[in-house]
Tab-separated table of C-alpha atoms in Angstrom:
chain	number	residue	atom	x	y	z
A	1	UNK	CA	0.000	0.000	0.000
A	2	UNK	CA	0.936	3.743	-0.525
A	3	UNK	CA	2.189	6.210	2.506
A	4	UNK	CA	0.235	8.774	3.297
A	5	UNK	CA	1.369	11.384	5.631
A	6	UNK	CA	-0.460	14.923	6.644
A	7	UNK	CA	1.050	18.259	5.367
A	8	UNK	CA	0.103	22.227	6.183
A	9	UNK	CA	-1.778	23.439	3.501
A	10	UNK	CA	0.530	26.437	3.172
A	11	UNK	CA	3.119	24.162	2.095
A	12	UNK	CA	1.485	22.378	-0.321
A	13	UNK	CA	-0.773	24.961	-2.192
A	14	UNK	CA	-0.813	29.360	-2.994
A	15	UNK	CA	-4.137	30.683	-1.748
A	16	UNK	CA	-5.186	33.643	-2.003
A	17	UNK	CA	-9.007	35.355	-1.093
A	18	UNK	CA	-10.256	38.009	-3.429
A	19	UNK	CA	-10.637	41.585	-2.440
A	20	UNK	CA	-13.991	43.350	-0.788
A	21	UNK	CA	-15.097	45.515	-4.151
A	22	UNK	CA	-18.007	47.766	-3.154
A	23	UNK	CA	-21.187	48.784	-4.844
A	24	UNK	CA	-19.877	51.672	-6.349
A	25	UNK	CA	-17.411	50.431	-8.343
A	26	UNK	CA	-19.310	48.487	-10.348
A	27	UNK	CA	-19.747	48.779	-14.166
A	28	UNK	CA	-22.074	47.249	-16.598
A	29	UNK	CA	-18.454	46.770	-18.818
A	30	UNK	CA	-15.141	45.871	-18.276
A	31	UNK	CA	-13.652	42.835	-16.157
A	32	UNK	CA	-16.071	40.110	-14.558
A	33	UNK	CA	-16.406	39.909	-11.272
A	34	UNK	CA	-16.432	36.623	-9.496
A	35	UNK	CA	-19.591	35.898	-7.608
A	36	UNK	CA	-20.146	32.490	-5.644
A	37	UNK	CA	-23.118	32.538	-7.112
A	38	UNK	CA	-21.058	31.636	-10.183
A	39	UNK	CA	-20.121	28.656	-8.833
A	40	UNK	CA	-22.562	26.055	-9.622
A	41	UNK	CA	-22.428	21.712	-8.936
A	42	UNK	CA	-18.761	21.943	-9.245
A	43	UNK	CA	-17.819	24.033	-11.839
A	44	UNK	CA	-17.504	27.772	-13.008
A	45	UNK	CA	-20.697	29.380	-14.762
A	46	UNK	CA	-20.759	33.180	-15.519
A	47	UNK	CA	-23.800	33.960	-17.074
A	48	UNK	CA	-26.158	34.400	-14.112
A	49	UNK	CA	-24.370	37.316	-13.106
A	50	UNK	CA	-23.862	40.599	-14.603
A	51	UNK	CA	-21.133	42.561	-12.596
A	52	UNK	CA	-17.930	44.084	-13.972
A	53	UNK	CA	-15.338	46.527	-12.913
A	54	UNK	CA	-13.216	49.073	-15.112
A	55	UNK	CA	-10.486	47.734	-17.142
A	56	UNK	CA	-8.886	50.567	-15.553
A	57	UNK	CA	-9.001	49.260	-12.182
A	58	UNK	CA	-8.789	45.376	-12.994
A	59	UNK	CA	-5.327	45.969	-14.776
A	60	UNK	CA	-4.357	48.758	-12.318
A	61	UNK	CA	-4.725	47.918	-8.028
A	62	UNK	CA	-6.632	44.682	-8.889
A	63	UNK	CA	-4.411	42.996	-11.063
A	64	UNK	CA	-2.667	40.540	-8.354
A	65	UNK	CA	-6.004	39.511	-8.328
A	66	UNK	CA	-6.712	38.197	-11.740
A	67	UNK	CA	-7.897	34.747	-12.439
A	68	UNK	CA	-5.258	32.554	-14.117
A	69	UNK	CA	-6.250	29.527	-16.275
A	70	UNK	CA	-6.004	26.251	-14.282
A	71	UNK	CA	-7.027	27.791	-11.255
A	72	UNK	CA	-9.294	25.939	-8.638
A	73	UNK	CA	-11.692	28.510	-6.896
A	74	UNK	CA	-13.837	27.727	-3.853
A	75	UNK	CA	-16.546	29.757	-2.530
A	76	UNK	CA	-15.736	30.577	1.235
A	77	UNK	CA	-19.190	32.363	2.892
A	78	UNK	CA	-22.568	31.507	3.781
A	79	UNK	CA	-22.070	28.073	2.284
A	80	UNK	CA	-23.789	25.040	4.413
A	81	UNK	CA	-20.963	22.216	4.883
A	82	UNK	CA	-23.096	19.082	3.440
A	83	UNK	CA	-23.021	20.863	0.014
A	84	UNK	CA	-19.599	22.857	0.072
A	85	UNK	CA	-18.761	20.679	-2.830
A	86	UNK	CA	-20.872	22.191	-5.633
A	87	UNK	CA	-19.440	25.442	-4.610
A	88	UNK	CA	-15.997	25.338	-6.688
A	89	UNK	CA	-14.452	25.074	-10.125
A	90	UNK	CA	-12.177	25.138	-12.320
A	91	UNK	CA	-11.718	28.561	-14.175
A	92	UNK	CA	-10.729	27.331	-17.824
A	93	UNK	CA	-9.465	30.145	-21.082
A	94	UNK	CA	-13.150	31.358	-21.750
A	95	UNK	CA	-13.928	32.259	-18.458
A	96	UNK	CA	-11.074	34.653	-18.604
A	97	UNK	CA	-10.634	37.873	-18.027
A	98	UNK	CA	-11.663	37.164	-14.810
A	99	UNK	CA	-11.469	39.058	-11.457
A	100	UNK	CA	-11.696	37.701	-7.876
A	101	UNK	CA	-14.216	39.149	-5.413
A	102	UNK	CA	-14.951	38.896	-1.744
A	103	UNK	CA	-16.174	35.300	-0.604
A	104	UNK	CA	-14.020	33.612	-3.168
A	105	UNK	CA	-10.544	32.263	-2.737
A	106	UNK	CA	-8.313	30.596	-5.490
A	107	UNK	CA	-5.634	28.005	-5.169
A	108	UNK	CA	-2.690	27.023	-7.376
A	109	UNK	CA	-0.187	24.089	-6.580
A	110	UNK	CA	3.131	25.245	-5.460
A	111	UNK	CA	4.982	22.283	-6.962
A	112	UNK	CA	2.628	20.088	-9.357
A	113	UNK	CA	5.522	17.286	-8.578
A	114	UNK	CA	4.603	16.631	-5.309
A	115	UNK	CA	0.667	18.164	-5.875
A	116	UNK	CA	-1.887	17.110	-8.269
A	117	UNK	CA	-4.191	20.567	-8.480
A	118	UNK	CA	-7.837	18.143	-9.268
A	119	UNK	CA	-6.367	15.492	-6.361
A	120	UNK	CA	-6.095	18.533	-4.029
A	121	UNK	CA	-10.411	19.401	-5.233
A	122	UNK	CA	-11.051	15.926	-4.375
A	123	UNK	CA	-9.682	16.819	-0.789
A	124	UNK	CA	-11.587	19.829	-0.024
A	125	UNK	CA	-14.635	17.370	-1.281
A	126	UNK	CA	-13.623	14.715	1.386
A	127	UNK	CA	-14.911	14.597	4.965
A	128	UNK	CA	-11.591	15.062	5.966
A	129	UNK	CA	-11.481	18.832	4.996
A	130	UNK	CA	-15.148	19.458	6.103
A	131	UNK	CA	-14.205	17.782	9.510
A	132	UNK	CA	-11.045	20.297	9.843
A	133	UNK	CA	-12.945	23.253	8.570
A	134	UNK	CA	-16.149	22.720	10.508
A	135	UNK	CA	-14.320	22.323	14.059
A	136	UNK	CA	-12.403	25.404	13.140
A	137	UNK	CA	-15.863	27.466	12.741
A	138	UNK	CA	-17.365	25.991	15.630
A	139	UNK	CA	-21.069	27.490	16.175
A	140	UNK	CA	-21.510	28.586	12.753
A	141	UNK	CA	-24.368	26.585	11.169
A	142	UNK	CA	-22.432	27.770	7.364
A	143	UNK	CA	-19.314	27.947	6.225
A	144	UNK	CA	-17.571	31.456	6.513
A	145	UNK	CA	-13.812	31.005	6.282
A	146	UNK	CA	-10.685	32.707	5.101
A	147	UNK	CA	-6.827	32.290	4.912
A	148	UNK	CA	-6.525	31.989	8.421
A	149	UNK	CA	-8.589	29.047	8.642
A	150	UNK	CA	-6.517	27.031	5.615
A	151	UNK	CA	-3.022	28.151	7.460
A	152	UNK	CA	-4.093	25.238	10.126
A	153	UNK	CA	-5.563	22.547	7.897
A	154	UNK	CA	-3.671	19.404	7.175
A	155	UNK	CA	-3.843	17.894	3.595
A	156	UNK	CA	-3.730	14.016	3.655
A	157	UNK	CA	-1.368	13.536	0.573
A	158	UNK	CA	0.640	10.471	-1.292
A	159	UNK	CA	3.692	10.223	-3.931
A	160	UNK	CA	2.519	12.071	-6.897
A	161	UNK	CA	1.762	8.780	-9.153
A	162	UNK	CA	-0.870	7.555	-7.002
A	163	UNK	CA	-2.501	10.859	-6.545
A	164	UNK	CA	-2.906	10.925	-10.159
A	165	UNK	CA	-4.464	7.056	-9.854
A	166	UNK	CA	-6.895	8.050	-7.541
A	167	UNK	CA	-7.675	11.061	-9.933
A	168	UNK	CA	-8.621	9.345	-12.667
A	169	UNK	CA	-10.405	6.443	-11.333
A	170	UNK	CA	-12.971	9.512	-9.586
A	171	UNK	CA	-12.468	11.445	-12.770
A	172	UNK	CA	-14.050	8.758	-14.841
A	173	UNK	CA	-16.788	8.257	-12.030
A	174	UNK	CA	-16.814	11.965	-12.576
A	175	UNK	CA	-17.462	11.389	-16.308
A	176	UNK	CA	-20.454	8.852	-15.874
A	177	UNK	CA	-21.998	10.957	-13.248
A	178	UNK	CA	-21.884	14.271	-16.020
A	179	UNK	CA	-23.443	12.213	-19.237
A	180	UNK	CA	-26.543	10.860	-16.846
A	181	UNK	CA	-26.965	14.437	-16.332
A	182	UNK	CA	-26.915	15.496	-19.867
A	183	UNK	CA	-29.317	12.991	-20.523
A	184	UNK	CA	-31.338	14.614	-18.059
A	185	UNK	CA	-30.828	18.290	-19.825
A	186	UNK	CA	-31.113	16.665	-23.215
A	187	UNK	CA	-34.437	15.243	-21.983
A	188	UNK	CA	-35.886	18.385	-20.436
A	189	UNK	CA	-35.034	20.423	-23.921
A	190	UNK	CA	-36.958	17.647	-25.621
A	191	UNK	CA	-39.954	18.841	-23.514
A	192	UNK	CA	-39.390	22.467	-24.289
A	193	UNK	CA	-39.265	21.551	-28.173
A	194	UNK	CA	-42.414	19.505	-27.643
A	195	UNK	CA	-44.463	22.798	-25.864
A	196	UNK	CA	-43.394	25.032	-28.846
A	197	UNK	CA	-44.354	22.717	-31.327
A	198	UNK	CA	-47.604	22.068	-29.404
A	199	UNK	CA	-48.308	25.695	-28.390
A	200	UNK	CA	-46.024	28.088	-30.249
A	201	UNK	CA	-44.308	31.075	-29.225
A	202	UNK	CA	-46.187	32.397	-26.072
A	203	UNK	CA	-45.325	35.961	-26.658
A	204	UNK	CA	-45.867	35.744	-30.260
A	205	UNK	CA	-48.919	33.453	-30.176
A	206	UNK	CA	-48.762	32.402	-33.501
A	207	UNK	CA	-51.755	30.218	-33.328
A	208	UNK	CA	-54.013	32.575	-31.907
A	209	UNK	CA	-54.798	31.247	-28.580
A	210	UNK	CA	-56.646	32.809	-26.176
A	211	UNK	CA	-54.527	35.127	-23.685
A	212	UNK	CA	-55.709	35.532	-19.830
A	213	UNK	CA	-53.679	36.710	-16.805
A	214	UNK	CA	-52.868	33.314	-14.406
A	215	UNK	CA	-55.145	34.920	-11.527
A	216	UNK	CA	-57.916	33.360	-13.377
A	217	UNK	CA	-56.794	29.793	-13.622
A	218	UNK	CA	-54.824	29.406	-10.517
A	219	UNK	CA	-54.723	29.354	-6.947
A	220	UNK	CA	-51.807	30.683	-5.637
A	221	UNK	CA	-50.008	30.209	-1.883
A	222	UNK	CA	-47.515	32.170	0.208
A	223	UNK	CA	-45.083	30.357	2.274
A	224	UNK	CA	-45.692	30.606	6.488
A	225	UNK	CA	-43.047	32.517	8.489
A	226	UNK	CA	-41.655	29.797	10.274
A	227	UNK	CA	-38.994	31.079	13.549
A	228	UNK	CA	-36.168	29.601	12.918
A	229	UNK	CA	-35.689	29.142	16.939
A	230	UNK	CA	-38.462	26.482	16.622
A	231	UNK	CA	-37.061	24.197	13.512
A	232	UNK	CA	-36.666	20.395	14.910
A	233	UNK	CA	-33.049	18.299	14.440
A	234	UNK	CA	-35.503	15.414	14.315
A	235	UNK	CA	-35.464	14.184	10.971
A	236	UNK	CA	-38.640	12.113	11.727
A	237	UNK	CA	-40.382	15.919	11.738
A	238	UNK	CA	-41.882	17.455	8.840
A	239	UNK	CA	-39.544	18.726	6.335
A	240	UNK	CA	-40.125	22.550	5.243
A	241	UNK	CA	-39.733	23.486	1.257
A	242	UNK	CA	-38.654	26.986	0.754
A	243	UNK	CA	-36.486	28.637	-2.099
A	244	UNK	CA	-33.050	27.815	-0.766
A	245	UNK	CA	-33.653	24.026	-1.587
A	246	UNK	CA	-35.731	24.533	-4.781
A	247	UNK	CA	-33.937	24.139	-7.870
A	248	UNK	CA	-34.602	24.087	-11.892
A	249	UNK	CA	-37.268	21.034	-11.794
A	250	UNK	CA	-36.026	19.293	-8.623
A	251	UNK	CA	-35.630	19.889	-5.022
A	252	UNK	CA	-32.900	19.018	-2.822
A	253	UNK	CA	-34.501	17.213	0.605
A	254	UNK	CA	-31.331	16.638	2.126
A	255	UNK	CA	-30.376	20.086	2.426
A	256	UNK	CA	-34.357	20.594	4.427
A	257	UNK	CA	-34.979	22.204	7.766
A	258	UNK	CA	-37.471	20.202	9.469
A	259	UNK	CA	-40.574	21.351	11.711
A	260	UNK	CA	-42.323	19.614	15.104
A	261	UNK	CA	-45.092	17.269	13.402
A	262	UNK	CA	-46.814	18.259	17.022
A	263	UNK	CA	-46.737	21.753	16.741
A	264	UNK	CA	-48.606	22.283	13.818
A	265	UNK	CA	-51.839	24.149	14.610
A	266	UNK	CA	-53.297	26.674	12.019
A	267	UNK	CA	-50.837	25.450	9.143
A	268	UNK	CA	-53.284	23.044	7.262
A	269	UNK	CA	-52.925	25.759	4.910
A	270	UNK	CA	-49.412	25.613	4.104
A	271	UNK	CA	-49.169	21.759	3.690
A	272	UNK	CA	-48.172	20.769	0.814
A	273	UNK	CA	-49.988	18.728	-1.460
A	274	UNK	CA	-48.580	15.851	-4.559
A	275	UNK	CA	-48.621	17.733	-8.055
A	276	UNK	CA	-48.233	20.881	-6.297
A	277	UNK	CA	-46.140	23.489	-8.012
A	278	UNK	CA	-43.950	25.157	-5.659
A	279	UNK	CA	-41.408	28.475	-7.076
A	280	UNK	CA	-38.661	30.297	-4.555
A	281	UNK	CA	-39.662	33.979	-5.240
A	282	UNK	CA	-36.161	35.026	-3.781
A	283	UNK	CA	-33.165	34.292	-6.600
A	284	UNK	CA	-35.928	32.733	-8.597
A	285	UNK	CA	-33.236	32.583	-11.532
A	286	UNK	CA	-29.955	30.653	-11.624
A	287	UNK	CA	-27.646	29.359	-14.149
A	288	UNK	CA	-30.012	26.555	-14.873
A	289	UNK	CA	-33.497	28.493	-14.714
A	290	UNK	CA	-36.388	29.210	-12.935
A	291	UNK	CA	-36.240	27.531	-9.386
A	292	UNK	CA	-39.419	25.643	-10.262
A	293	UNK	CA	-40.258	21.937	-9.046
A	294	UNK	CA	-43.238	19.639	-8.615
A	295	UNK	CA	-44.152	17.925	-5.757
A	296	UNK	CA	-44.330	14.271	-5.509
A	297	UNK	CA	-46.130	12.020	-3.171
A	298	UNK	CA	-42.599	10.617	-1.966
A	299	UNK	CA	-41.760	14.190	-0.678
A	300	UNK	CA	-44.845	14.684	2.060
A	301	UNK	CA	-45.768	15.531	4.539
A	302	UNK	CA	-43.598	19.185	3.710
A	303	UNK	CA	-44.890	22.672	4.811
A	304	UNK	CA	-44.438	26.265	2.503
A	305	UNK	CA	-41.842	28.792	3.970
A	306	UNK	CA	-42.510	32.811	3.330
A	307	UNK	CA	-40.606	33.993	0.491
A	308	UNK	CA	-42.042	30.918	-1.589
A	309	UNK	CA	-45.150	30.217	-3.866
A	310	UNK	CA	-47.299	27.307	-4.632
A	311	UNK	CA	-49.204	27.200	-7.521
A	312	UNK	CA	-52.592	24.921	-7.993
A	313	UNK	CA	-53.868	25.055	-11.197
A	314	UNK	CA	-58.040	25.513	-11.595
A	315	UNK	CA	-58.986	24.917	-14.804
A	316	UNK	CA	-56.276	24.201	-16.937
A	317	UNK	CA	-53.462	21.321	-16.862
A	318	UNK	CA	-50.891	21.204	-14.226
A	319	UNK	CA	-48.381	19.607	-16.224
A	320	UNK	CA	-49.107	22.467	-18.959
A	321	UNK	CA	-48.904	25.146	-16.459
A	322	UNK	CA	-45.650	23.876	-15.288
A	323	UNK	CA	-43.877	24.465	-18.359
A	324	UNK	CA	-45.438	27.490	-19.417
A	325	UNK	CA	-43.959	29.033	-16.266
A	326	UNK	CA	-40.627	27.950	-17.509
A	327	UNK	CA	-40.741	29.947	-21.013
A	328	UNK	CA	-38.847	32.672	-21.119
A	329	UNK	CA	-42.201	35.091	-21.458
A	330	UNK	CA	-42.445	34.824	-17.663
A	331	UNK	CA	-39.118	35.895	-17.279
A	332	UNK	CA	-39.522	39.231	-19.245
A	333	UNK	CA	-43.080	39.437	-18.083
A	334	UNK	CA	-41.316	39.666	-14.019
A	335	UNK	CA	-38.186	41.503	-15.497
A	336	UNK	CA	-36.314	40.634	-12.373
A	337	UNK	CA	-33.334	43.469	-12.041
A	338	UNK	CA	-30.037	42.599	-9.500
A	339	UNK	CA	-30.957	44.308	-6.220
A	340	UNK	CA	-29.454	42.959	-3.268
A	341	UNK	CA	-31.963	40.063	-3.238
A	342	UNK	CA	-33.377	39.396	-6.672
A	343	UNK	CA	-37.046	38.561	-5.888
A	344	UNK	CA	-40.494	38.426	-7.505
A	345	UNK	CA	-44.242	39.143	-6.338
A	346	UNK	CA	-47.070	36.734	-6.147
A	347	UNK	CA	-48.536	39.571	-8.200
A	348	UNK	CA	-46.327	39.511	-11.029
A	349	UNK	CA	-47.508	35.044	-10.945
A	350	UNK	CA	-50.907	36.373	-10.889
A	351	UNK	CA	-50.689	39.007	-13.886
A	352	UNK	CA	-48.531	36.551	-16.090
A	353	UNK	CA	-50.533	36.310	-19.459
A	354	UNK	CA	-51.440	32.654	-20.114
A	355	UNK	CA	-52.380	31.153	-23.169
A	356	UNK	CA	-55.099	28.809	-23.177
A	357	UNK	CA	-55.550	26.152	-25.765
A	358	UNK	CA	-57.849	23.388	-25.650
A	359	UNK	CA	-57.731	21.690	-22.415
A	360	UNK	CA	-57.754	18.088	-24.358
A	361	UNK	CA	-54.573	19.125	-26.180
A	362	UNK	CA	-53.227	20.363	-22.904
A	363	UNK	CA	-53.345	16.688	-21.826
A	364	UNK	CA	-51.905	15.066	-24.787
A	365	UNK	CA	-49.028	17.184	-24.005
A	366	UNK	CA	-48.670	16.070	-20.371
A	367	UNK	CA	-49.276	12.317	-21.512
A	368	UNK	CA	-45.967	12.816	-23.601
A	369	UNK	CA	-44.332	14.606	-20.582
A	370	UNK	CA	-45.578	11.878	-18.416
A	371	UNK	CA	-43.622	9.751	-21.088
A	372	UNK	CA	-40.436	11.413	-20.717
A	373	UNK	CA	-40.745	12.043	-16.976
A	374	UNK	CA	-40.446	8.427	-16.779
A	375	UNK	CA	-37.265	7.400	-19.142
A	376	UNK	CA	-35.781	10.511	-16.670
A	377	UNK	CA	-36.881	8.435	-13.512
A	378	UNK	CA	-34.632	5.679	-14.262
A	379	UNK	CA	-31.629	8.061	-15.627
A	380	UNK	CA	-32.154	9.578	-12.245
A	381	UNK	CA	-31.827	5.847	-10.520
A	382	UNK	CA	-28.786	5.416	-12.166
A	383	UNK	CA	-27.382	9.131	-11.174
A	384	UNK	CA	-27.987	8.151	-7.819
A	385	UNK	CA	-26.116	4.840	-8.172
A	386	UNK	CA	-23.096	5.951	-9.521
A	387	UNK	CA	-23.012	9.060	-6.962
A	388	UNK	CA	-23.331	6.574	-4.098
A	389	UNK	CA	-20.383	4.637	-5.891
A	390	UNK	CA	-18.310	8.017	-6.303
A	391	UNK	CA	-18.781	8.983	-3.007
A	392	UNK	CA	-17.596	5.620	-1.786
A	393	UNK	CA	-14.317	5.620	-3.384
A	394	UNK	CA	-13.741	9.416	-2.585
A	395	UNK	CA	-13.126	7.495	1.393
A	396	UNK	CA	-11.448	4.638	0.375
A	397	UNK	CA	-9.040	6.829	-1.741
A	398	UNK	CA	-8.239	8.960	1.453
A	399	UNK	CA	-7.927	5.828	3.426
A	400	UNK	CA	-5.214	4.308	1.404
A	401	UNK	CA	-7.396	1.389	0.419
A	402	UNK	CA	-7.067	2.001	-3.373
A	403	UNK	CA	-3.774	1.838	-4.034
C-alpha cells in the first residue's frame, strides 16, 4: 500500500481570497467579477451574473487579483458544509478575463511534482477537509472562512503517481456521473421543443390562442413565516420546502430544515400537497433556470416557507402550467433586475398572461411529458447509483485502500 502522511496546507498549495469591491465600483463593462453565485455543482458558470469593474481598475490595483487559467476557486461564505462541494471550479481560457471578489478564494499548486491541483479538489470534497474546517468554525451553522482558517488545515497527501491514480479512477466516475446528467438536460429540452411545437411562441402566439392573466386559472399560496428558533433536528419531523432548496425542476430534501409534526396548529394551509407546483420567489433565476419543481407524493408531509409560492392550477393542466412558467415570457413578463436580493411578487404570478388552448390538447401534451418524466426516472436511478459509488471511493481513496 501507498504512505500517506499529513502536510500544512501552506506548504502544499498558494491561496489567495479576493478583495472586498463595493457597490460603487461596479460597471455594466469591463472585467467580470467573481460571484459564488457563479459557482454552480462543481464548476464555473458566468452567465447568471452581470457585474464588472473598469479595465482601468482590474489591470491597475486589482491585477494581483486576476484569475489565471487552471485555477481551482472555492466559494468561502454563507455556504452550508453538506453541500460545500458544488461550490468550486475550475476557471478554464473562456472564463477569462476574470477578477476575484470577496467570498471567493483561489488556489494554485506550489509544486505540481509533489501536488496534483484536481487530487487537491477531491480533498476539499472529502470529509476530511469538512471535519477540519467545521471544528475550526465551531457554532456557525455555514461555512464562513478565510486564509486563516486554511493556514491550520492538514492535507492528507501520497507520492505524486498515485494521486494521479486516484484522480482518474474519480475522474471517470466523474465522467459517468456528467453524461446521466446530460441525458437529463437533453431530456428536459426535448420537452421544451415539444411545448413550442404544441403551443407556439407564447409571446408571439402564432396560433391565436386565447390570452388571460394566471389569476384566473390558478390558486396561488404564500409560504408561512416559520422562527427559525423552533425548527426540529428530528429528521422524523416534517420537512419545510422553501427557495433555498428549490432548484430548476427538482428539489434538494437533504439540504431541508425540518418542523415539530406536534406543533402544527393553524398550518393546514401551508401543507403541501402531490402535483403541487412550488417556485422560490427570492433568486428565482440561476444558471439553470427558474427555481421551479413539482411535488411528488414521496416528498410529504412538507410545509411552505414565506418567500415561496405554490401554484394549484383551476382549470387548466398542471403539467401544462408547469412548463409554461418555464418559457422565457415569464421571465420578461417579471423583469427581475439585481438588487441585493433578486425577488419576484405573487402579483407579477398572478398578472402573467397565459395562453389557453384546448384543455384536451393540454393533456396530450402532459401524456408525452408523463412519457419522458419516466425514461428521466430511471436516468435519475442510475445518477444516484453511480453518486453513491463516487462517493464511496472518494473514502477509500483517502484511506489508502485504493492503491
Amino acid at each position: 500500500m501507498s504512505k500517506w502522511i499529513n502536510k500544512d496546507l501552506p506548504d502544499l498549495v498558494f491561496f489567495q481570497e479576493g478583495p472586498g469591491i463595493r457597490n460603487t465600483q461596479y460597471t455594466d463593462i469591463g472585467v467580470k467579477l467573481l460571484n459564488v453565485a457563479n459557482l454552480q455543482e462543481g464548476k464555473l458558470v458566468l452567465d447568471n451574473t452581470g457585474r464588472y469593474i473598469s479595465k482601468e481598475e482590474a489591470y491597475g490595483r486589482y491585477k494581483h487579483f486576476l484569475v489565471d487559467e487552471g485555477d481551482l476557486i472555492i466559494g468561502s461564505s454563507g455556504i452550508k458544509v453538506e453541500y460545500f462541494e458544488d461550490k468550486m471550479g475550475f476557471a478554464n481560457k473562456e472564463h477569462l478575463p476574470l477578477c476575484m471578489n470577496t467570498s471567493t478564494i483561489r488556489f494554485k499548486t506550489l509544486d505540481d511534482k509533489k501536488l496534483d491541483i484536481r487530487f487537491f479538489m477531491y480533498f476539499l470534497k472529502s470529509i476530511l477537509f469538512k471535519k477540519q474546517i467545521a471544528k475550526l468554525i465551531t457554532g456557525s451553522a455555514q461555512l464562513n472562512f478565510g486564509p486563516s482558517h486554511l493556514k491550520k488545515i492538514k492535507v492528507t497527501v501520497t507520492e505524486i503517481e498515485i494521486q494521479k491514480k486516484i484522480v482518474n479512477v474519480l475522474d471517470k466516475t466523474q465522467s459517468l456521473i456528467d453524461k446521466r446528467n446530460q441525458q437529463l438536460e437533453d431530456l428536459d429540452k426535448l420537452i421544451k421543443s415539444i411545448f413550442y411545437q404544441m403551443f407556439g411562441d407564447p409571446i408571439s402566439n402564432t396560433k391565436g390562442w386565447k390570452k388571460e392573466n394566471a389569476e384566473k386559472h390558478i390558486d396561488i399560496i404564500s409560504g408561512y413565516a416559520f422562527k427559525s428558533e423552533q425548527y426540529s433536528d428530528n429528521e422524523d419531523d416534517i420537512k419545510i420546502c422553501g427557495g433555498l432548496i428549490i432548484y430548476n425542476d427538482y428539489i434538494d430534501w437533504s439540504k431541508a430544515i425540518r418542523w415539530n409534526r406536534n406543533n402544527v396548529d393553524n398550518l393546514e394551509k401551508y401543507f403541501l400537497k402531490e402535483n403541487d407546483i412550488v417556485l422560490a420567489l427570492d433568486r428565482p433565476w440561476i444558471s439553470d433556470g427558474l427555481k421551479i419543481a413539482v411535488i411528488k407524493k414521496e416528498d410529504l408531509p412538507a410545509l411552505l416557507i414565506q418567500r415561496t409560492a405554490c401554484l394549484r392550477s383551476i382549470d387548466i393542466d398542471q403539467c401544462f402550467l408547469y412548463q409554461h412558467l418555464q418559457d422565457r415570457s415569464f421571465n420578461l413578463h417579471c423583469n427581475v433586475t439585481e438588487t441585493t436580493v433578486p425577488h419576484i411578487s405573487t402579483k407579477d404570478i398572478t398578472t402573467y398572461p397565459l395562453i389557453i388552448p384546448p384543455m384536451e390538447l393540454q393533456r396530450e401534451f402532459a401524456d408525452i411529458v408523463k412519457q419522458v418524466e419516466n425514461q428521466k426516472a430511471t436516468i435519475k436511478h442510475s445518477l444516484s447509483e453511480l453518486k453513491q459509488n463516487f462517493n464511496s471511493l472518494m473514502q477509500r481513496a483517502f484511506k489508502g485502500e485504493l492503491y
